Amino acid sequence: MQHRADVVVLGAGMVGVSAALHLQQRGRDVILVDRLARAGEETSYGNAGLIETASVFPYMFPRDFGQILRTALNLSPAVRYALADLPEFLPWLVRYYLASAPHRALHSAMAELPLIRRSRIEHEALIAEAGVPDLLRGTGWIKLFRSDATLGTALGDLDRARQYGVEADVLDAAGIAAHEPNLSGDFAGAIRFPAPGFVPDPGGLAKAYAALFAKKGGRFLVGDARTLEREGTSWRIAGSDGAIVAREVVVALGPWSDQVFRPLGYSIPLAVKRGYHLHLAPRGNAVLTHPVLDSDQGFLLAPMTKGIRLTTGVEFARRDAPPTPIQVERALPRARDLFPLGEAIEPTPWMGARPCLPDMLPVIGRAPRHPGLWFDFGHQHHGLTLGPATGRLLAELMTGETPFADPTPFRAERFE
């Protein structure tokens, strides 16, 4: 059996499903391909659930010497690295550091700003069409600070972000208690960001979008993206029940995108920031309303459908290295001090990988040397946030529409 379409989208996470929907809306016959039979089962499943309209500045390499030293000594609660893997990812870290120079970081922020501003709008449209309003809450999120120093730095960052339309409320201890009465601790203050959306089941939202895609006539097939090859004027992939053939193909494989672009001769510097989460039951009648980041201790609690999700910061290690959930183990007693947490709901922490480029911008657009090949990957910490926005931008480029944002900063050629 052979399956034919106008476009094949490789990867059924939030980024791939969103691209498939936007292409479908523009009249393309699309096949969505993943190695798993359900959407949103990997990177898109494990995150803080935020549609982060307040993060106008990407997560760049720190410039503070004390913070760099703590990270180098593996003492930072928010960042850890595997010493054995250091030779592999150190060259990428150097590129990341250089791309984080203030003027270059500002360039990345301004390039991504139109996507950030569009992110919740695009999600709201898809959520309405998919009929899942319960998967978007308008709570925003809260960032806690335990010292005057960290609060002061954050307030300086907030002043800068407000220049680009970010709204926030600064909370004292009474304000924190009013919004989240079950939190405990000595806090210098907090910042509440009201505009970001919160998704209590990110993997479920990806599945809802995939169901919408299928309802509108799209096909979701299991296949192996690593088998992608050029066949005349088309692209061919081995599927579980026959070949999948299309004129155009979109690589939206997140941290696995290199398994396709490297064999084709592209040296795009894709790396991963690994992360972990664990779901726990709240104790007694305790309720958490907002996602809450304990910025000084490097973890976040989010009130997911499955339970309270404890998420960690960043682990630099090989994508496929065995899990080392040390950050979860260190954060768990601190999280129990912050909020009344009961037993773990799952036996072991989940691990995922955020696909990152050194400038913290995704690659979106045409592959420079292969007709019909398109890229949509590298969304760093913002795959859930940006998936529908970058899906729209990519679909506009592929169908000849005027793009809503300047695509130039996202071109793959910037690394050549």
CSV table of C-alpha atoms in Angstrom, one decimal:
chain,number,residue,atom,x,y,z
A,1,MET,CA,0.0,0.0,0.0
A,2,GLN,CA,1.1,3.5,-0.7
A,3,HIS,CA,-0.2,6.7,0.9
A,4,ARG,CA,0.1,9.9,-1.0
A,5,ALA,CA,-0.4,13.5,0.1
A,6,ASP,CA,0.6,17.1,-0.7
A,7,VAL,CA,2.6,17.4,2.5
A,8,VAL,CA,4.0,15.0,5.1
A,9,VAL,CA,4.7,16.4,8.6
A,10,LEU,CA,7.2,14.4,10.6
A,11,GLY,CA,6.5,14.6,14.3
A,12,ALA,CA,3.2,14.6,16.2
A,13,GLY,CA,4.1,16.8,19.1
A,14,MET,CA,2.6,20.3,19.6
A,15,VAL,CA,4.8,21.8,16.8
A,16,GLY,CA,4.1,19.1,14.2
A,17,VAL,CA,0.4,18.9,14.9
A,18,SER,CA,0.0,22.7,14.7
A,19,ALA,CA,1.9,22.9,11.4
A,20,ALA,CA,-0.3,20.1,10.0
A,21,LEU,CA,-3.5,22.0,11.1
A,22,HIS,CA,-2.4,25.3,9.5
A,23,LEU,CA,-1.4,23.6,6.3
A,24,GLN,CA,-4.7,21.8,6.2
A,25,GLN,CA,-6.6,25.1,6.8
A,26,ARG,CA,-4.9,26.4,3.6
A,27,GLY,CA,-6.1,23.5,1.5
A,28,ARG,CA,-3.2,21.1,1.6
A,29,ASP,CA,-3.8,17.4,1.9
A,30,VAL,CA,-1.6,16.5,4.9
A,31,ILE,CA,-0.3,13.2,6.4
A,32,LEU,CA,1.0,13.5,10.0
A,33,VAL,CA,3.7,10.9,10.8
A,34,ASP,CA,5.1,9.8,14.1
A,35,ARG,CA,6.9,6.8,15.5
A,36,LEU,CA,4.2,6.4,18.1
A,37,ALA,CA,0.5,5.9,17.5
A,38,ARG,CA,-0.7,8.9,19.5
A,39,ALA,CA,0.2,12.5,19.4
A,40,GLY,CA,1.8,14.4,22.3
A,41,GLU,CA,3.5,11.5,23.9
A,42,GLU,CA,7.0,12.8,24.2
A,43,THR,CA,8.5,16.3,24.7
A,44,SER,CA,5.0,17.9,24.4
A,45,TYR,CA,3.8,15.8,27.3
A,46,GLY,CA,6.2,17.0,30.0
A,47,ASN,CA,6.3,20.8,30.5
A,48,ALA,CA,4.9,23.4,32.9
A,49,GLY,CA,1.8,23.9,30.8
A,50,LEU,CA,2.3,27.6,30.1
A,51,ILE,CA,1.5,29.5,27.0
A,52,GLU,CA,4.2,32.0,27.9
A,53,THR,CA,3.2,35.3,26.5
A,54,ALA,CA,5.2,37.0,29.3
A,55,SER,CA,8.5,35.5,28.3
A,56,VAL,CA,9.6,38.1,25.7
A,57,PHE,CA,13.3,37.4,26.5
A,58,PRO,CA,14.5,33.9,25.7
A,59,TYR,CA,16.4,31.7,28.3
A,60,MET,CA,20.0,32.8,27.5
A,61,PHE,CA,23.3,31.8,29.0
A,62,PRO,CA,23.8,33.7,32.3
A,63,ARG,CA,26.3,36.6,32.3
A,64,ASP,CA,26.5,36.9,36.1
A,65,PHE,CA,29.9,35.4,37.3
A,66,GLY,CA,28.5,34.0,40.5
A,67,GLN,CA,25.7,32.2,38.7
A,68,ILE,CA,28.2,30.8,36.1
A,69,LEU,CA,30.5,29.6,38.9
A,70,ARG,CA,27.6,27.9,40.7
A,71,THR,CA,26.6,26.2,37.5
A,72,ALA,CA,30.2,25.2,36.7
A,73,LEU,CA,30.5,23.6,40.1
A,74,ASN,CA,27.1,21.8,39.7
A,75,LEU,CA,25.7,23.8,42.6
A,76,SER,CA,22.9,25.6,40.9
A,77,PRO,CA,19.4,24.2,41.7
A,78,ALA,CA,18.2,25.2,38.2
A,79,VAL,CA,20.9,23.8,36.1
A,80,ARG,CA,22.9,20.6,36.2
A,81,TYR,CA,25.3,18.9,33.8
A,82,ALA,CA,26.6,15.3,33.4
A,83,LEU,CA,30.4,15.5,33.6
A,84,ALA,CA,30.8,12.4,31.4
A,85,ASP,CA,28.9,14.2,28.6
A,86,LEU,CA,30.8,17.5,28.9
A,87,PRO,CA,33.1,16.9,25.9
A,88,GLU,CA,30.1,16.4,23.7
A,89,PHE,CA,28.1,19.5,24.6
A,90,LEU,CA,30.8,21.9,25.7
A,91,PRO,CA,31.3,23.3,22.1
A,92,TRP,CA,27.6,24.0,21.9
A,93,LEU,CA,27.7,25.7,25.3
A,94,VAL,CA,30.4,28.0,24.0
A,95,ARG,CA,28.2,29.0,21.0
A,96,TYR,CA,25.3,29.4,23.4
A,97,TYR,CA,27.4,31.8,25.6
A,98,LEU,CA,28.5,33.8,22.6
A,99,ALA,CA,24.9,34.1,21.3
A,100,SER,CA,23.8,35.3,24.7
A,101,ALA,CA,25.8,38.5,24.5
A,102,PRO,CA,23.4,41.4,25.4
A,103,HIS,CA,23.1,42.7,21.8
A,104,ARG,CA,22.6,39.3,20.3
A,105,ALA,CA,20.2,38.2,23.0
A,106,LEU,CA,18.1,41.4,22.3
A,107,HIS,CA,18.1,40.4,18.6
A,108,SER,CA,16.7,37.0,19.4
A,109,ALA,CA,14.1,38.5,21.7
A,110,MET,CA,12.9,41.0,19.0
A,111,ALA,CA,12.8,38.3,16.4
A,112,GLU,CA,10.7,36.0,18.5
A,113,LEU,CA,8.4,38.7,19.9
A,114,PRO,CA,5.8,38.6,17.1
A,115,LEU,CA,5.5,34.8,17.7
A,116,ILE,CA,5.1,35.3,21.5
A,117,ARG,CA,2.4,37.9,21.0
A,118,ARG,CA,0.6,35.6,18.6
A,119,SER,CA,0.9,32.4,20.7
A,120,ARG,CA,-2.2,32.6,22.9
A,121,ILE,CA,-4.3,33.9,20.0
A,122,GLU,CA,-3.5,30.9,17.8
A,123,HIS,CA,-4.1,28.5,20.7
A,124,GLU,CA,-7.4,30.0,21.5
A,125,ALA,CA,-8.6,29.6,17.9
A,126,LEU,CA,-7.5,26.0,17.8
A,127,ILE,CA,-9.0,25.2,21.2
A,128,ALA,CA,-12.3,26.7,20.2
A,129,GLU,CA,-12.4,24.7,17.0
A,130,ALA,CA,-11.3,21.5,18.8
A,131,GLY,CA,-14.1,22.1,21.4
A,132,VAL,CA,-11.8,21.7,24.5
A,133,PRO,CA,-12.2,25.0,26.4
A,134,ASP,CA,-11.4,23.1,29.7
A,135,LEU,CA,-7.8,22.7,28.5
A,136,LEU,CA,-7.0,26.5,28.7
A,137,ARG,CA,-7.2,28.4,32.0
A,138,GLY,CA,-6.6,32.1,32.3
A,139,THR,CA,-4.8,32.0,35.6
A,140,GLY,CA,-1.4,33.2,34.6
A,141,TRP,CA,1.5,32.1,36.8
A,142,ILE,CA,3.5,33.3,39.9
A,143,LYS,CA,7.3,33.6,40.3
A,144,LEU,CA,8.4,33.5,43.9
A,145,PHE,CA,11.6,35.1,45.3
A,146,ARG,CA,13.2,34.2,48.7
A,147,SER,CA,15.8,37.0,48.8
A,148,ASP,CA,15.8,40.8,48.2
A,149,ALA,CA,18.7,40.3,45.7
A,150,THR,CA,16.8,37.9,43.4
A,151,LEU,CA,13.6,39.9,43.7
A,152,GLY,CA,15.5,43.1,42.8
A,153,THR,CA,17.1,41.5,39.7
A,154,ALA,CA,13.7,40.2,38.6
A,155,LEU,CA,12.1,43.7,39.1
A,156,GLY,CA,14.8,45.1,36.8
A,157,ASP,CA,14.0,42.5,34.2
A,158,LEU,CA,10.3,43.3,34.6
A,159,ASP,CA,10.9,47.0,34.0
A,160,ARG,CA,12.5,46.0,30.7
A,161,ALA,CA,9.8,43.6,29.7
A,162,ARG,CA,7.1,46.1,30.4
A,163,GLN,CA,8.5,48.2,27.5
A,164,TYR,CA,7.3,45.3,25.3
A,165,GLY,CA,3.8,45.0,26.7
A,166,VAL,CA,4.3,42.5,29.5
A,167,GLU,CA,1.8,42.9,32.3
A,168,ALA,CA,2.6,41.9,35.9
A,169,ASP,CA,1.6,42.4,39.5
A,170,VAL,CA,4.3,42.6,42.2
A,171,LEU,CA,3.1,40.8,45.4
A,172,ASP,CA,4.2,41.1,49.0
A,173,ALA,CA,3.7,38.3,51.5
A,174,ALA,CA,0.1,39.2,52.0
A,175,GLY,CA,-0.5,39.2,48.2
A,176,ILE,CA,1.1,35.8,47.8
A,177,ALA,CA,-1.1,34.4,50.6
A,178,ALA,CA,-4.2,36.0,49.0
A,179,HIS,CA,-3.5,34.3,45.6
A,180,GLU,CA,-2.1,31.0,47.0
A,181,PRO,CA,-3.0,30.5,50.7
A,182,ASN,CA,-1.5,27.0,50.9
A,183,LEU,CA,2.1,28.1,50.1
A,184,SER,CA,4.5,28.2,53.0
A,185,GLY,CA,7.9,30.0,53.2
A,186,ASP,CA,9.7,33.2,53.8
A,187,PHE,CA,9.5,35.2,50.6
A,188,ALA,CA,10.9,38.6,49.8
A,189,GLY,CA,8.1,38.9,47.2
A,190,ALA,CA,6.7,37.6,44.0
A,191,ILE,CA,5.6,38.6,40.5
A,192,ARG,CA,2.3,37.4,39.1
A,193,PHE,CA,2.0,37.3,35.3
A,194,PRO,CA,-1.8,37.3,34.5
A,195,ALA,CA,-1.7,37.1,30.7
A,196,PRO,CA,-0.1,33.7,30.0
A,197,GLY,CA,-2.5,30.8,29.5
A,198,PHE,CA,-2.2,27.6,31.5
A,199,VAL,CA,-2.8,24.2,30.0
A,200,PRO,CA,-3.5,21.5,32.7
A,201,ASP,CA,-2.9,18.6,30.3
A,202,PRO,CA,-0.3,19.6,27.6
A,203,GLY,CA,-0.2,16.1,26.1
A,204,GLY,CA,-4.0,16.1,26.1
A,205,LEU,CA,-4.0,19.4,24.2
A,206,ALA,CA,-1.7,17.9,21.5
A,207,LYS,CA,-4.1,14.9,21.2
A,208,ALA,CA,-7.1,17.2,20.9
A,209,TYR,CA,-5.4,19.1,18.1
A,210,ALA,CA,-4.6,15.8,16.4
A,211,ALA,CA,-8.2,14.7,16.8
A,212,LEU,CA,-9.3,18.0,15.1
A,213,PHE,CA,-6.8,17.3,12.3
A,214,ALA,CA,-8.3,13.8,11.8
A,215,LYS,CA,-11.9,15.1,12.0
A,216,LYS,CA,-11.1,17.5,9.1
A,217,GLY,CA,-9.8,14.7,6.9
A,218,GLY,CA,-6.2,14.5,7.9
A,219,ARG,CA,-4.4,11.2,8.2
A,220,PHE,CA,-2.2,10.2,11.1
A,221,LEU,CA,0.2,7.3,10.3
A,222,VAL,CA,3.0,5.5,12.1
A,223,GLY,CA,6.3,5.7,10.3
A,224,ASP,CA,10.0,6.0,10.6
A,225,ALA,CA,11.3,9.5,9.8
A,226,ARG,CA,14.8,8.2,9.6
A,227,THR,CA,13.9,6.5,6.3
A,228,LEU,CA,13.2,9.8,4.5
A,229,GLU,CA,14.6,9.8,1.0
A,230,ARG,CA,14.2,11.8,-2.2
A,231,GLU,CA,12.4,9.9,-4.9
A,232,GLY,CA,12.2,11.9,-8.2
A,233,THR,CA,10.3,15.1,-7.4
A,234,SER,CA,8.8,13.6,-4.2
A,235,TRP,CA,9.8,12.5,-0.7
A,236,ARG,CA,9.3,9.0,0.6
A,237,ILE,CA,9.1,7.5,4.1
A,238,ALA,CA,8.6,4.0,5.3
A,239,GLY,CA,5.3,3.6,7.1
A,240,SER,CA,4.0,0.8,9.3
A,241,ASP,CA,1.6,-0.3,6.5
A,242,GLY,CA,3.3,1.0,3.4
A,243,ALA,CA,5.2,3.8,1.9
A,244,ILE,CA,4.2,7.5,2.5
A,245,VAL,CA,4.9,9.8,-0.4
A,246,ALA,CA,4.5,13.6,-0.8
A,247,ARG,CA,5.8,16.5,-2.8
A,248,GLU,CA,6.8,18.3,0.4
A,249,VAL,CA,7.9,17.3,3.9
A,250,VAL,CA,8.1,19.2,7.2
A,251,VAL,CA,10.7,18.1,9.8
A,252,ALA,CA,9.1,18.9,13.1
A,253,LEU,CA,10.7,16.2,15.2
A,254,GLY,CA,11.9,18.4,18.1
A,255,PRO,CA,15.0,16.9,19.7
A,256,TRP,CA,15.1,14.1,17.1
A,257,SER,CA,15.2,16.4,14.1
A,258,ASP,CA,18.9,15.8,13.6
A,259,GLN,CA,18.2,12.2,12.7
A,260,VAL,CA,16.7,13.6,9.4
A,261,PHE,CA,18.7,16.8,8.7
A,262,ARG,CA,22.2,15.4,9.5
A,263,PRO,CA,22.1,12.5,6.9
A,264,LEU,CA,21.0,15.1,4.4
A,265,GLY,CA,24.2,17.1,5.0
A,266,TYR,CA,23.0,20.0,7.3
A,267,SER,CA,25.1,20.9,10.2
A,268,ILE,CA,22.5,22.8,12.2
A,269,PRO,CA,23.8,23.1,15.9
A,270,LEU,CA,20.8,21.4,17.6
A,271,ALA,CA,21.3,20.4,21.2
A,272,VAL,CA,19.0,19.5,24.0
A,273,LYS,CA,18.2,20.7,27.5
A,274,ARG,CA,16.8,17.7,29.4
A,275,GLY,CA,14.2,18.1,32.1
A,276,TYR,CA,12.1,16.0,34.5
A,277,HIS,CA,8.8,16.0,36.2
A,278,LEU,CA,6.9,14.0,38.8
A,279,HIS,CA,3.2,14.1,39.6
A,280,LEU,CA,2.2,14.2,43.3
A,281,ALA,CA,-1.2,14.2,45.0
A,282,PRO,CA,-2.0,17.3,47.1
A,283,ARG,CA,-2.3,16.6,50.8
A,284,GLY,CA,-5.7,17.0,52.5
A,285,ASN,CA,-7.8,19.8,51.0
A,286,ALA,CA,-4.8,21.8,49.8
A,287,VAL,CA,-5.4,23.6,46.4
A,288,LEU,CA,-2.9,25.1,44.0
A,289,THR,CA,-4.5,27.6,41.6
A,290,HIS,CA,-1.5,28.9,39.6
A,291,PRO,CA,1.7,27.4,38.3
A,292,VAL,CA,4.3,28.6,40.8
A,293,LEU,CA,8.0,28.9,40.2
A,294,ASP,CA,10.3,28.9,43.2
A,295,SER,CA,13.0,30.8,41.4
A,296,ASP,CA,15.7,30.6,44.1
A,297,GLN,CA,15.3,26.8,44.5
A,298,GLY,CA,14.9,26.0,40.8
A,299,PHE,CA,11.6,24.1,40.5
A,300,LEU,CA,8.0,24.7,39.5
A,301,LEU,CA,4.7,23.3,40.8
A,302,ALA,CA,1.8,23.2,38.4
A,303,PRO,CA,-1.8,22.0,39.1
A,304,MET,CA,-2.2,19.5,36.3
A,305,THR,CA,-5.2,17.3,35.7
A,306,LYS,CA,-3.1,14.3,36.8
A,307,GLY,CA,-1.9,15.9,40.0
A,308,ILE,CA,0.6,18.6,41.1
A,309,ARG,CA,3.4,18.4,38.6
A,310,LEU,CA,6.9,19.1,40.0
A,311,THR,CA,9.1,20.2,37.2
A,312,THR,CA,12.8,20.7,37.3
A,313,GLY,CA,15.2,23.1,35.5
A,314,VAL,CA,17.8,22.1,32.9
A,315,GLU,CA,20.1,19.1,32.7
A,316,PHE,CA,22.8,19.2,30.1
A,317,ALA,CA,23.4,15.7,29.0
A,318,ARG,CA,23.2,13.5,25.8
A,319,ARG,CA,19.7,13.2,24.6
A,320,ASP,CA,19.7,9.4,24.8
A,321,ALA,CA,21.8,9.0,28.0
A,322,PRO,CA,20.0,7.2,30.8
A,323,PRO,CA,17.8,9.4,33.1
A,324,THR,CA,19.5,10.9,36.1
A,325,PRO,CA,16.6,12.5,38.1
A,326,ILE,CA,18.9,14.0,40.7
A,327,GLN,CA,17.2,17.4,40.3
A,328,VAL,CA,13.8,15.9,41.2
A,329,GLU,CA,15.2,14.2,44.2
A,330,ARG,CA,16.8,17.4,45.4
A,331,ALA,CA,13.7,19.5,44.7
A,332,LEU,CA,11.2,17.2,46.3
A,333,PRO,CA,11.8,18.0,50.0
A,334,ARG,CA,11.9,21.7,49.1
A,335,ALA,CA,8.6,21.4,47.2
A,336,ARG,CA,7.0,19.7,50.2
A,337,ASP,CA,8.1,22.6,52.4
A,338,LEU,CA,6.5,25.0,49.9
A,339,PHE,CA,3.2,23.2,49.3
A,340,PRO,CA,1.4,20.3,51.1
A,341,LEU,CA,2.3,17.4,48.8
A,342,GLY,CA,1.3,13.8,49.3
A,343,GLU,CA,2.5,10.6,47.6
A,344,ALA,CA,3.9,10.4,44.1
A,345,ILE,CA,1.3,9.3,41.6
A,346,GLU,CA,3.8,7.6,39.2
A,347,PRO,CA,6.6,5.3,40.2
A,348,THR,CA,9.5,7.2,38.5
A,349,PRO,CA,10.0,10.7,37.2
A,350,TRP,CA,9.4,11.4,33.5
A,351,MET,CA,12.3,12.7,31.4
A,352,GLY,CA,12.1,14.8,28.2
A,353,ALA,CA,14.4,16.9,26.1
A,354,ARG,CA,14.0,20.5,24.9
A,355,PRO,CA,15.4,21.1,21.4
A,356,CYS,CA,17.6,24.2,21.4
A,357,LEU,CA,19.7,26.2,19.0
A,358,PRO,CA,22.4,28.5,20.4
A,359,ASP,CA,20.5,31.7,19.8
A,360,MET,CA,17.3,30.2,21.3
A,361,LEU,CA,15.4,30.7,18.1
A,362,PRO,CA,13.7,27.9,16.2
A,363,VAL,CA,14.6,26.9,12.6
A,364,ILE,CA,11.5,27.7,10.5
A,365,GLY,CA,11.4,27.7,6.7
A,366,ARG,CA,12.7,26.1,3.6
A,367,ALA,CA,15.8,23.8,3.6
A,368,PRO,CA,18.3,25.6,1.5
A,369,ARG,CA,19.6,22.6,-0.6
A,370,HIS,CA,16.6,20.3,-1.0
A,371,PRO,CA,13.4,21.3,-2.9
A,372,GLY,CA,10.3,20.5,-1.0
A,373,LEU,CA,12.0,20.0,2.4
A,374,TRP,CA,10.9,22.4,5.3
A,375,PHE,CA,12.1,22.8,8.8
A,376,ASP,CA,10.1,23.6,12.0
A,377,PHE,CA,12.1,22.6,15.1
A,378,GLY,CA,14.3,24.0,17.9
A,379,HIS,CA,11.6,25.7,20.0
A,380,GLN,CA,13.7,25.5,23.2
A,381,HIS,CA,11.5,26.0,26.3
A,382,HIS,CA,8.6,27.3,24.2
A,383,GLY,CA,7.3,24.4,22.2
A,384,LEU,CA,3.9,24.4,23.8
A,385,THR,CA,3.8,28.2,23.6
A,386,LEU,CA,4.9,28.7,20.0
A,387,GLY,CA,3.7,25.6,18.2
A,388,PRO,CA,0.5,27.1,16.7
A,389,ALA,CA,2.3,30.4,15.9
A,390,THR,CA,5.2,28.8,14.1
A,391,GLY,CA,2.8,26.4,12.4
A,392,ARG,CA,1.0,29.4,11.0
A,393,LEU,CA,4.2,31.1,9.9
A,394,LEU,CA,5.5,27.9,8.2
A,395,ALA,CA,2.2,27.3,6.5
A,396,GLU,CA,2.2,30.9,5.2
A,397,LEU,CA,5.6,30.5,3.8
A,398,MET,CA,4.8,27.1,2.2
A,399,THR,CA,1.6,28.4,0.5
A,400,GLY,CA,2.9,31.8,-0.6
A,401,GLU,CA,1.0,34.0,1.8
A,402,THR,CA,2.4,37.1,3.3
A,403,PRO,CA,3.9,35.9,6.6
A,404,PHE,CA,2.6,37.6,9.8
A,405,ALA,CA,6.2,37.8,11.1
A,406,ASP,CA,9.6,38.3,9.5
A,407,PRO,CA,10.9,34.8,8.8
A,408,THR,CA,14.5,35.8,8.1
A,409,PRO,CA,15.9,35.3,11.7
A,410,PHE,CA,14.6,31.7,11.7
A,411,ARG,CA,16.3,30.6,8.4
A,412,ALA,CA,18.5,27.5,8.6
A,413,GLU,CA,21.1,29.4,6.6
A,414,ARG,CA,22.0,31.5,9.6
A,415,PHE,CA,24.3,28.6,10.8
A,416,GLU,CA,26.1,28.1,7.5
